[in-house]
Structures are given as C-alpha cells and as structure tokens.
CSV table of C-alpha atoms in Angstrom, one decimal:
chain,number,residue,atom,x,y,z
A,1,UNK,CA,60.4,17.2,149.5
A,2,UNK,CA,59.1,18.7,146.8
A,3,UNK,CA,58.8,15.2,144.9
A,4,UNK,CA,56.5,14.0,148.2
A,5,UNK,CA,53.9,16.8,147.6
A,6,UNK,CA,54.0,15.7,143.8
A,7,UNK,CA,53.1,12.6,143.8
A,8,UNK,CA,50.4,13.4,146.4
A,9,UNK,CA,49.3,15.8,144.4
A,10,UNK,CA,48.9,13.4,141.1
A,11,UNK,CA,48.0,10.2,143.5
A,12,UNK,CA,51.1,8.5,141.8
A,13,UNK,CA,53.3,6.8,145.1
A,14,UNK,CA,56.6,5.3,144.8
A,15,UNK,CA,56.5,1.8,146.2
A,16,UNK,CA,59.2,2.9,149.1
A,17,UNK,CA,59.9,5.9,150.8
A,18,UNK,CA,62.7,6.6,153.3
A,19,UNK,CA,62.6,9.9,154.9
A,20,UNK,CA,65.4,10.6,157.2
A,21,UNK,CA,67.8,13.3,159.1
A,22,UNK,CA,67.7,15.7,162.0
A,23,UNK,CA,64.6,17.8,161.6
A,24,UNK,CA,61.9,16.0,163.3
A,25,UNK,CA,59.2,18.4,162.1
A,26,UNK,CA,59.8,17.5,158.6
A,27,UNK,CA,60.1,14.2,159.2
A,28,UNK,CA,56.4,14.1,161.1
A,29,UNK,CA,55.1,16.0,159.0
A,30,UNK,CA,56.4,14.7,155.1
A,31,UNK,CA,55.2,11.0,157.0
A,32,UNK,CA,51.7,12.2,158.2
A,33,UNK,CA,50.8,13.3,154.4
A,34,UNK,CA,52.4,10.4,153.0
A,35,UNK,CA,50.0,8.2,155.1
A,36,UNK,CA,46.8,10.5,155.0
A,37,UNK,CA,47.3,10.4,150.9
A,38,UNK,CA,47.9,6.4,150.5
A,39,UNK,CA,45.6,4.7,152.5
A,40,UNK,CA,43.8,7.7,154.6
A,41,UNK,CA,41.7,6.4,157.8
A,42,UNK,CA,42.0,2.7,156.3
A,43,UNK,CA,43.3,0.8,159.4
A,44,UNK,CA,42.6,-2.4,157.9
A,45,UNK,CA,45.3,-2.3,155.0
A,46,UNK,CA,48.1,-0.1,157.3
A,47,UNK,CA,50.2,-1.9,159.5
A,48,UNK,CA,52.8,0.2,161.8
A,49,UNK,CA,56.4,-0.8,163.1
A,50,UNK,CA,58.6,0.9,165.7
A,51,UNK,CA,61.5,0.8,167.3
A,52,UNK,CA,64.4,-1.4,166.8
A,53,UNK,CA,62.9,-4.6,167.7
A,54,UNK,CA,60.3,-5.0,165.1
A,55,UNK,CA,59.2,-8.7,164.2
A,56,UNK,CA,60.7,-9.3,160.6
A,57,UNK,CA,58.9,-12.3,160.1
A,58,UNK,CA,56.2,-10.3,160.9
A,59,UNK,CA,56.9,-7.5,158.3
A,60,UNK,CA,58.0,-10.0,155.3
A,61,UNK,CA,54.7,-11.7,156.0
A,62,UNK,CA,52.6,-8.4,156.3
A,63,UNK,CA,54.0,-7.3,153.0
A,64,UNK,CA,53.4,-10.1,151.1
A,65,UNK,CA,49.8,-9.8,151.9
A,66,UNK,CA,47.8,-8.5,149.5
A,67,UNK,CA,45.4,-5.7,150.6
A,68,UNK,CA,41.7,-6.3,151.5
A,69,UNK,CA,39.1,-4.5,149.7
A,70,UNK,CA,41.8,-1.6,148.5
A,71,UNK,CA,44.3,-1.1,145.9
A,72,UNK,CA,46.8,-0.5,148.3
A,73,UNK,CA,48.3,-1.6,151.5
A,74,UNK,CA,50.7,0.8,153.4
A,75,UNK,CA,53.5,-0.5,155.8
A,76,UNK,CA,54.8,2.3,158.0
A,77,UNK,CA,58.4,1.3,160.2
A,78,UNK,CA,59.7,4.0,162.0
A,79,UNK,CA,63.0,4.9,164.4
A,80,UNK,CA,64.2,0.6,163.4
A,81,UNK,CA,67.5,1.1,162.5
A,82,UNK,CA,67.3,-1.1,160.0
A,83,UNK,CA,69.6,1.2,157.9
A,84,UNK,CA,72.7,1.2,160.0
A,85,UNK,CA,72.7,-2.4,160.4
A,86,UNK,CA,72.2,-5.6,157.7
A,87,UNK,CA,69.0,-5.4,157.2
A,88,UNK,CA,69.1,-8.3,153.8
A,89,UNK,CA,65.9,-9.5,154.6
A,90,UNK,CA,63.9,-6.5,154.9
A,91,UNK,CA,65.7,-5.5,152.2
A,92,UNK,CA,64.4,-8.3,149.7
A,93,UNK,CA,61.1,-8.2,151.3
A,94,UNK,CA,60.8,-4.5,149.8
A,95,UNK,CA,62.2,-5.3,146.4
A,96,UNK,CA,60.0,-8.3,145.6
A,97,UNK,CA,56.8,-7.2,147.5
A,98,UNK,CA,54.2,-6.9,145.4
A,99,UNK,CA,52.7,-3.7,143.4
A,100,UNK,CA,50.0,-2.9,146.2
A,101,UNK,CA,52.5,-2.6,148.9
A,102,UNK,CA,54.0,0.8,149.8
A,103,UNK,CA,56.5,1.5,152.2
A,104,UNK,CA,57.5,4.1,154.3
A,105,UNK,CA,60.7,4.3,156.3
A,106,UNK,CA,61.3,6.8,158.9
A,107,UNK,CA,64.8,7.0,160.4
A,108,UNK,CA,67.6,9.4,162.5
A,109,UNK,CA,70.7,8.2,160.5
A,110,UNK,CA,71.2,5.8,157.6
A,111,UNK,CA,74.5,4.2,155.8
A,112,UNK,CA,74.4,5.0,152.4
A,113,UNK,CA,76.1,1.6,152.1
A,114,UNK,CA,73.5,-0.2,153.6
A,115,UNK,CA,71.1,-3.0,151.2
A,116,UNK,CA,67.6,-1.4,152.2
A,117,UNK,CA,68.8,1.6,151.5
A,118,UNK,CA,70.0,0.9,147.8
A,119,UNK,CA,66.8,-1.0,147.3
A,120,UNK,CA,64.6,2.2,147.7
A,121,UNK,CA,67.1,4.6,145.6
A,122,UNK,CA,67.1,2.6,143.3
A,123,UNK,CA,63.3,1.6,143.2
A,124,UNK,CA,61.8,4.7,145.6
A,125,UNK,CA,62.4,7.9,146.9
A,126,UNK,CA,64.8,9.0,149.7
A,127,UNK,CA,65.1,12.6,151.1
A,128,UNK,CA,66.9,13.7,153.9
A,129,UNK,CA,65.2,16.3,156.0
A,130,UNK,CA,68.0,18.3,157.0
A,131,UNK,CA,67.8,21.8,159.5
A,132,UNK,CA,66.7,24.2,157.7
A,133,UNK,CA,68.5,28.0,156.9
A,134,UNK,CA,67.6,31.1,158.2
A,135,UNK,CA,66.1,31.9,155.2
A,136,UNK,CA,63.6,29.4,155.0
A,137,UNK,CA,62.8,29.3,158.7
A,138,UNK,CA,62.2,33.3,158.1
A,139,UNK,CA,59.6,32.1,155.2
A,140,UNK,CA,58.1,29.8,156.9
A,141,UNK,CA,57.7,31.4,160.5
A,142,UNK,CA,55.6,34.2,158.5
A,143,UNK,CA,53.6,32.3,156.9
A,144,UNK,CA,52.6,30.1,160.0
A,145,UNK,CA,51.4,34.1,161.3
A,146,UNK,CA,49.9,34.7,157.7
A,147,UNK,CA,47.6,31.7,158.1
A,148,UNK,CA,46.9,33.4,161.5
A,149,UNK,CA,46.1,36.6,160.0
A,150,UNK,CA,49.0,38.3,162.0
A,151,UNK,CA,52.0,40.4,160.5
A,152,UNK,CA,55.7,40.5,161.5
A,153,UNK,CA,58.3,42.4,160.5
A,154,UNK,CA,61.5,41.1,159.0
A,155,UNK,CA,63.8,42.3,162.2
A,156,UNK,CA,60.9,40.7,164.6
A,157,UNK,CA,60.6,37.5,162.8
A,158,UNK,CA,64.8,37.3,163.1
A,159,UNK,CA,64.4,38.1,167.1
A,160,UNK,CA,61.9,35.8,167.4
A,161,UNK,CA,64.0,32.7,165.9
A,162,UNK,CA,66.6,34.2,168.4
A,163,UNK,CA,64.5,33.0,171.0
A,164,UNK,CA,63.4,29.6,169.5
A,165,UNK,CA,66.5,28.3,167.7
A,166,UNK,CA,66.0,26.7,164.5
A,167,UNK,CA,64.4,23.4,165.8
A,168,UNK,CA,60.9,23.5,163.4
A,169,UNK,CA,58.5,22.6,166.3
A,170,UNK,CA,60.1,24.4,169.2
A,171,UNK,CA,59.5,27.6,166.3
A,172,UNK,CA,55.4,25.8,165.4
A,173,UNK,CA,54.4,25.4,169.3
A,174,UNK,CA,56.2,29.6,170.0
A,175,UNK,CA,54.5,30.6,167.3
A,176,UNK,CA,50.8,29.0,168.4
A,177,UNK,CA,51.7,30.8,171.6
A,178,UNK,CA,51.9,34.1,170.2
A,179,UNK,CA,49.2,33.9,167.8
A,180,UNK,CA,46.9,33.1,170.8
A,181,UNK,CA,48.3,36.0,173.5
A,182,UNK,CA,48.0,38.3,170.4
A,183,UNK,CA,44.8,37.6,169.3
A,184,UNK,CA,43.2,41.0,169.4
A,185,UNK,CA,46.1,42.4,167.4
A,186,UNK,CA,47.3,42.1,163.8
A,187,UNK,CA,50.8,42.3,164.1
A,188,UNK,CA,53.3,40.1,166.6
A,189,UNK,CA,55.6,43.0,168.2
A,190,UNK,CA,59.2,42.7,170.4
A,191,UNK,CA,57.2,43.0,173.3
A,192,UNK,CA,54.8,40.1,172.6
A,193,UNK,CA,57.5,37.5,172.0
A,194,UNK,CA,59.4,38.7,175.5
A,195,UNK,CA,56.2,37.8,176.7
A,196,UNK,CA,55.4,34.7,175.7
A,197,UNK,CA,58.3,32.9,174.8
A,198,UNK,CA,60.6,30.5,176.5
A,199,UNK,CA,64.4,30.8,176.7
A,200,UNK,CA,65.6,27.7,175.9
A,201,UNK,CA,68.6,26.9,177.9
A,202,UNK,CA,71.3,27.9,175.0
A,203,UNK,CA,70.1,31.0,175.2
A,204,UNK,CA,71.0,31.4,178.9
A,205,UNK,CA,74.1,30.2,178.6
A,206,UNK,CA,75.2,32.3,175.7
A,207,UNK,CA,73.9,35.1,177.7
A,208,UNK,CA,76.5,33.9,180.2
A,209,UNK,CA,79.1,33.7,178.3
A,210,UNK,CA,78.8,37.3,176.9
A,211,UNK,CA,78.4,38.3,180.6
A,212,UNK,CA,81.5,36.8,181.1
A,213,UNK,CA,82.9,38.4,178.0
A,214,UNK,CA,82.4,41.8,179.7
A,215,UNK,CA,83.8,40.8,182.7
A,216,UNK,CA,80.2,40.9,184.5
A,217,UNK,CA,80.8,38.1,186.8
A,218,UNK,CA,77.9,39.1,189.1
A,219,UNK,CA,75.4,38.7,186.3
A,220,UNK,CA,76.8,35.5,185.4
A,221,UNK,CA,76.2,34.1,188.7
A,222,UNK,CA,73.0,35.8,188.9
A,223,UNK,CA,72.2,33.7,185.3
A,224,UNK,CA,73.7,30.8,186.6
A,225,UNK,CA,71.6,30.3,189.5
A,226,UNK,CA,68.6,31.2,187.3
A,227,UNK,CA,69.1,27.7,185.0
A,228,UNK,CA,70.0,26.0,188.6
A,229,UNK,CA,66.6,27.2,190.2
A,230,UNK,CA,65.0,25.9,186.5
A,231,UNK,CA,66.7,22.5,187.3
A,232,UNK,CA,69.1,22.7,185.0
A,233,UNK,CA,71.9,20.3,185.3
A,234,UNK,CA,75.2,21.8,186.1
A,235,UNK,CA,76.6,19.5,183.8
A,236,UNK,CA,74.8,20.1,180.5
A,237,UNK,CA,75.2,23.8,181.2
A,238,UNK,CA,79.2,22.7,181.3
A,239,UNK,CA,78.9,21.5,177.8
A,240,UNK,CA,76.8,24.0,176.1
A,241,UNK,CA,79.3,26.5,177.9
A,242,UNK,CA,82.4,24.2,176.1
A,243,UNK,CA,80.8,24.2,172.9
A,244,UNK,CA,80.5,27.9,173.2
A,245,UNK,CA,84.0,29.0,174.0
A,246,UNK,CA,84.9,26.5,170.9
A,247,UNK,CA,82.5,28.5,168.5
A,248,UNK,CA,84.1,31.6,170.0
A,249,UNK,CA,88.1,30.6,169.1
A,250,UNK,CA,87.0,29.8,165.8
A,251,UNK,CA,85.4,32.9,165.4
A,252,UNK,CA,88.2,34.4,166.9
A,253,UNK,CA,90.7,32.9,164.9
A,254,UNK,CA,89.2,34.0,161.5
A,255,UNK,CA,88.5,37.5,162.8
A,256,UNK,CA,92.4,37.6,163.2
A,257,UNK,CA,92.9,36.4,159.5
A,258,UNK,CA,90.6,39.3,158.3
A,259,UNK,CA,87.6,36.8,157.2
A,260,UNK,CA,84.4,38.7,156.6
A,261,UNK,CA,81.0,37.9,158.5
A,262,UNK,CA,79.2,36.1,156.4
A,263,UNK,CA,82.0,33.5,155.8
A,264,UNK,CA,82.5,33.3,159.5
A,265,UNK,CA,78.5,32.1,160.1
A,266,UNK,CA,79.0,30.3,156.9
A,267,UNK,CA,82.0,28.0,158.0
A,268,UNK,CA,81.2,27.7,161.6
A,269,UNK,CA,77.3,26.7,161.0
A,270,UNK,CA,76.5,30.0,163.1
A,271,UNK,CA,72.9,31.8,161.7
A,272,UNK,CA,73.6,35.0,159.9
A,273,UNK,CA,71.3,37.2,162.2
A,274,UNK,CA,73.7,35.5,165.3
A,275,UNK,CA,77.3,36.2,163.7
A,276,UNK,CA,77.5,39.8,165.2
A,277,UNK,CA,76.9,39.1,168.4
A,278,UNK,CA,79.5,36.0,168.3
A,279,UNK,CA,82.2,38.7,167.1
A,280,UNK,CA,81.3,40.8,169.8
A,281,UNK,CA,81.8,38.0,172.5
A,282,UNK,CA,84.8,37.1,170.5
A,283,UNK,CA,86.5,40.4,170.7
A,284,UNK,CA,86.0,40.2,175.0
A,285,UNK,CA,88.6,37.1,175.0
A,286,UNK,CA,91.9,36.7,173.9
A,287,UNK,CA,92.6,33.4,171.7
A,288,UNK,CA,94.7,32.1,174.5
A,289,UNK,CA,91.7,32.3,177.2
A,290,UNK,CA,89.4,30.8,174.6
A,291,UNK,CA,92.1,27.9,174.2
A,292,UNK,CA,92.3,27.4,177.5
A,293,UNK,CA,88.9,27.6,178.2
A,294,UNK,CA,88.0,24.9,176.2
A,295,UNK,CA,90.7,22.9,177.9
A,296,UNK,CA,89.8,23.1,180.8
A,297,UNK,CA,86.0,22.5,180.0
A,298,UNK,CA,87.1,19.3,178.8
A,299,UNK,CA,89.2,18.6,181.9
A,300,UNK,CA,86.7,19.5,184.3
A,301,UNK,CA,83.9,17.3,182.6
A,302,UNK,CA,86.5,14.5,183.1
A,303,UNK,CA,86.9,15.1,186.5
A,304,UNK,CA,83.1,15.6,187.3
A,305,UNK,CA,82.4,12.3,185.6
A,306,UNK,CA,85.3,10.4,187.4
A,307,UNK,CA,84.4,11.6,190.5
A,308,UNK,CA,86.5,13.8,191.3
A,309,UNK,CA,84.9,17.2,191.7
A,310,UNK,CA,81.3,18.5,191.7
A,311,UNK,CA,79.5,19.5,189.0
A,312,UNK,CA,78.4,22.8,190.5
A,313,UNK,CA,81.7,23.7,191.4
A,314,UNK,CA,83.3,22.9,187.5
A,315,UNK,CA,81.0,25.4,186.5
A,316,UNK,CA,81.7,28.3,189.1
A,317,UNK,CA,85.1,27.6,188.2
A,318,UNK,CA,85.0,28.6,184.9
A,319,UNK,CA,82.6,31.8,185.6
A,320,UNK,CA,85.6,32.9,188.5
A,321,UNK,CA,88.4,32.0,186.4
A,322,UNK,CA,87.2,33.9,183.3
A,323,UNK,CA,85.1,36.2,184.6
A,324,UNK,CA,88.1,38.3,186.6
A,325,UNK,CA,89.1,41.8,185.1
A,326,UNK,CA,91.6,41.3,183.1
C-alpha cells in the first residue's frame, strides 16, 4: 500500500496495477487515488470495465489507443475475473500496450498461477488488501475522530469495534454517525456509541450463545425473536450460530491443553479485545456439547434445506436443547 501512495506522491505509475482481497474499503479506496492521480477528471482518456462479461476486443482495442491530448490513458476493469480463469489475451494486451497505457485491476480473488497475473508482477504492482488487525483498525478508527476533532479512549475505541466488527466501512459510516450525534462534545463516550450504533447480526447471535452459555434460555428466546422481528433469516442465524459453537470447541480444546490467550485469538483468527469473552462462553459448555452442537447444526441445516424441517424450528431446537440446566 505503501508503494501506491509513493508513486502518487512522486507522479511515477507502474503501467499495471492489480489490487485485490477481502477488504473492500481498501480496495475503493487504494483505486479511487490511483484514478484521481493518473488521469483526474479526464473522461476522455479513461475507459471503465465491469463485471465478468467485459468485451475483450473492446479492451485490446481501447489499450492500443493512444491517448488524446494527454500523456496518459487509464483503463480501469473491475470485479472480471479475469484472474481465476485464462485470461491470455488480456494478458498480452497488458504486456505489449504501449507506454501511455496504465492499468488498473480490481478483483475478490486471484490464482497466483494465472498469465495476467504474472504479467503485472513481473511488469507492475500487486497488493492484496487483506482485513486489517486490531491494531491498525484501533489506529485508524482514532484518527477518523482526530480529523473530527473528537477524542476516544483506548478501552472505548476497543468497545466501539466490538460493535462494528472489523469490516473498514461498516467502522467509516459508525464512526460518521458518532461524530455527527456528538457534535457538541469533544470526546465519543460508552454511552454515545450504545446510542448510535447498530448491532450487526453477529453480535446478537454471540449474545445468544453466551445466553445459552449460562443457561438463560429465556433471554435467548427473547434475542431470538428480536433478529426474527429485524427480518433476520432463521437460517443465516443457524450458521453464524454453527460457526460460533465451532470457534468455541477450538477454544475449548486449547483451554484444556493449557494454551495462553493470546495464542488462542492468534490461532483461531479471534480479535484480542474478543478472546476473553470466548473463554468465558467456552468454560459454560463442555467439549462434548460443543461437539455435538456443531453436529447437529450441520444436520439440521441439511434437513432445513432438503425439506425436511423448518428453519424456525432448527433454531429453537438448538436454543431448547442447549439451553437446559445442566
């Protein structure tokens, strides 16, 4: 990333850029700068492709042409999936085109082993915009309220991302939402972001599952028909709940092998400021319920999808079965 701000910094471009992964706000954003800085408002010398039925006859001819008026022309393809497929043409297009041509790629997922993609590491720049670690997200949340003129302490920046998740523009349009319901204060508190922002749907569900952790099975419900009134279908609920329970019996498991916290949220991809309250669910089921819970997660999803049994009922079977006293 840092090479992108470079070379916009020096007005020096690689002839082919391919910008990929799963953080879409990195993506949008690395693309945006890239295009503002080589060819700006010029809609004459900037021709866009999306989707994965671009014209390639098209985009060969498009990048042969030399650019009117300007030292540079700028072809931007997006979401193609020209690098998971042979893409040979597209891929000799890029590596003969001429000096005035520059090219940026935005993608999902690439094979490494793909033409086009060699072409542009070996003649361009690739970086993958991966999710980002607690970390940076902490650095970067604060200075989104800096700009803002707005403080936040360390332990309300780490509740707030509790709230978000780590997805970069669910955190950029909370944040805007704070910044404008606090506007006559200087510093975001706990009880602004309770205020203003949203629960996703992971967040209701892992408030579930510690409900169920406790044996609460009357605030489960009550939770449950919460995300149904929100619209929430039974069945994604089903698999966030499955995902959860298989989080929790590998948690479990290296809690019962003596493996400290931070290699816990290190090897299961859980953020640090999460980990303890995974233990504590953890520690409310024994490995053998958390085995059998993902089971029969996986069973019932089967049966829903077959036909066999309704989605609403899969899910209050789960919440009755594991939400008895032991």
């Amino acid at each position: 990333m840092k090479h992108i701000l470079d070379n916009i910094k020096k007005n020096e471009f690689e002839h082919a850029y391919l910008i990929y992964g799963e953080e879409d706000y990195l993506k949008n954003f690395y693309k945006n700068k890239l295009k503002e800085a080589i060819c700006g408002d010029d809609t004459m010398n900037f021709s866009y492709y999306g989707g994965k039925d671009i014209d390639i006859k098209d985009f060969i001819d498009t990048s042969q042409t030399m650019p009117f008026f300007s030292e540079r022309r700028l072809i931007l393809v997006e979401g193609s999936g020209l690098f998971k497929k042979s893409s040979t043409e597209v891929a000799e297009a890029v590596d003969i085109a001429p000096e005035s041509t520059y090219f940026v790629f935005v993608e999902d997922e690439v094979d490494k082993r793909n033409k086009l993609f060699k072409i542009i590491s070996e003649k361009g720049y690739v970086c993958e915009m991966k999710e980002q670690k607690e970390a940076e997200l902490m650095t970067w949340g604060v200075r989104i309220f800096a700009a803002a003129d707005k403080r936040i302490t360390k332990s309300n920046m780490a509740y707030f991302l509790s709230k978000t998740g780590s997805d970069m523009n669910n955190i950029k349009n909370e944040a805007d939402k704070l910044i404008d319901y606090a506007k006559d204060s200087e510093e975001i508190t706990k009880e602004d972001i309770d205020a203003v922002c949203i629960v996703q749907i992971q967040d209701k569900v892992f408030d579930m599952v510690e409900a169920l952790a406790m044996r609460d099975r009357d605030k489960v419900l009550r939770l449950y028909s919460d995300l149904l009134e929100l619209k929430e279908p039974p069945m994604k609920i089903l698999a966030i709940m499955g995902k959860q329970f298989a989080t929790l019996y590998g948690v479990k498991c290296m809690m019962d092998n003596n493996s400290p916290q931070g290699e816990i949220a290190d090897k299961l991809g859980i953020r640090p400021f999460f980990i303890s309250k995974y233990i504590s669910q953890a520690k409310g089921f024994t490995s053998k319920e958390l085995e059998c819970g993902m089971k029969e997660i996986a069973e019932y999803d089967y049966m829903v999808k077959s036909g066999h049994m309704e989605d609403t009922y899969a899910v209050e079977l789960i919440i009755m079965k594991y939400g008895r006293t032991l």
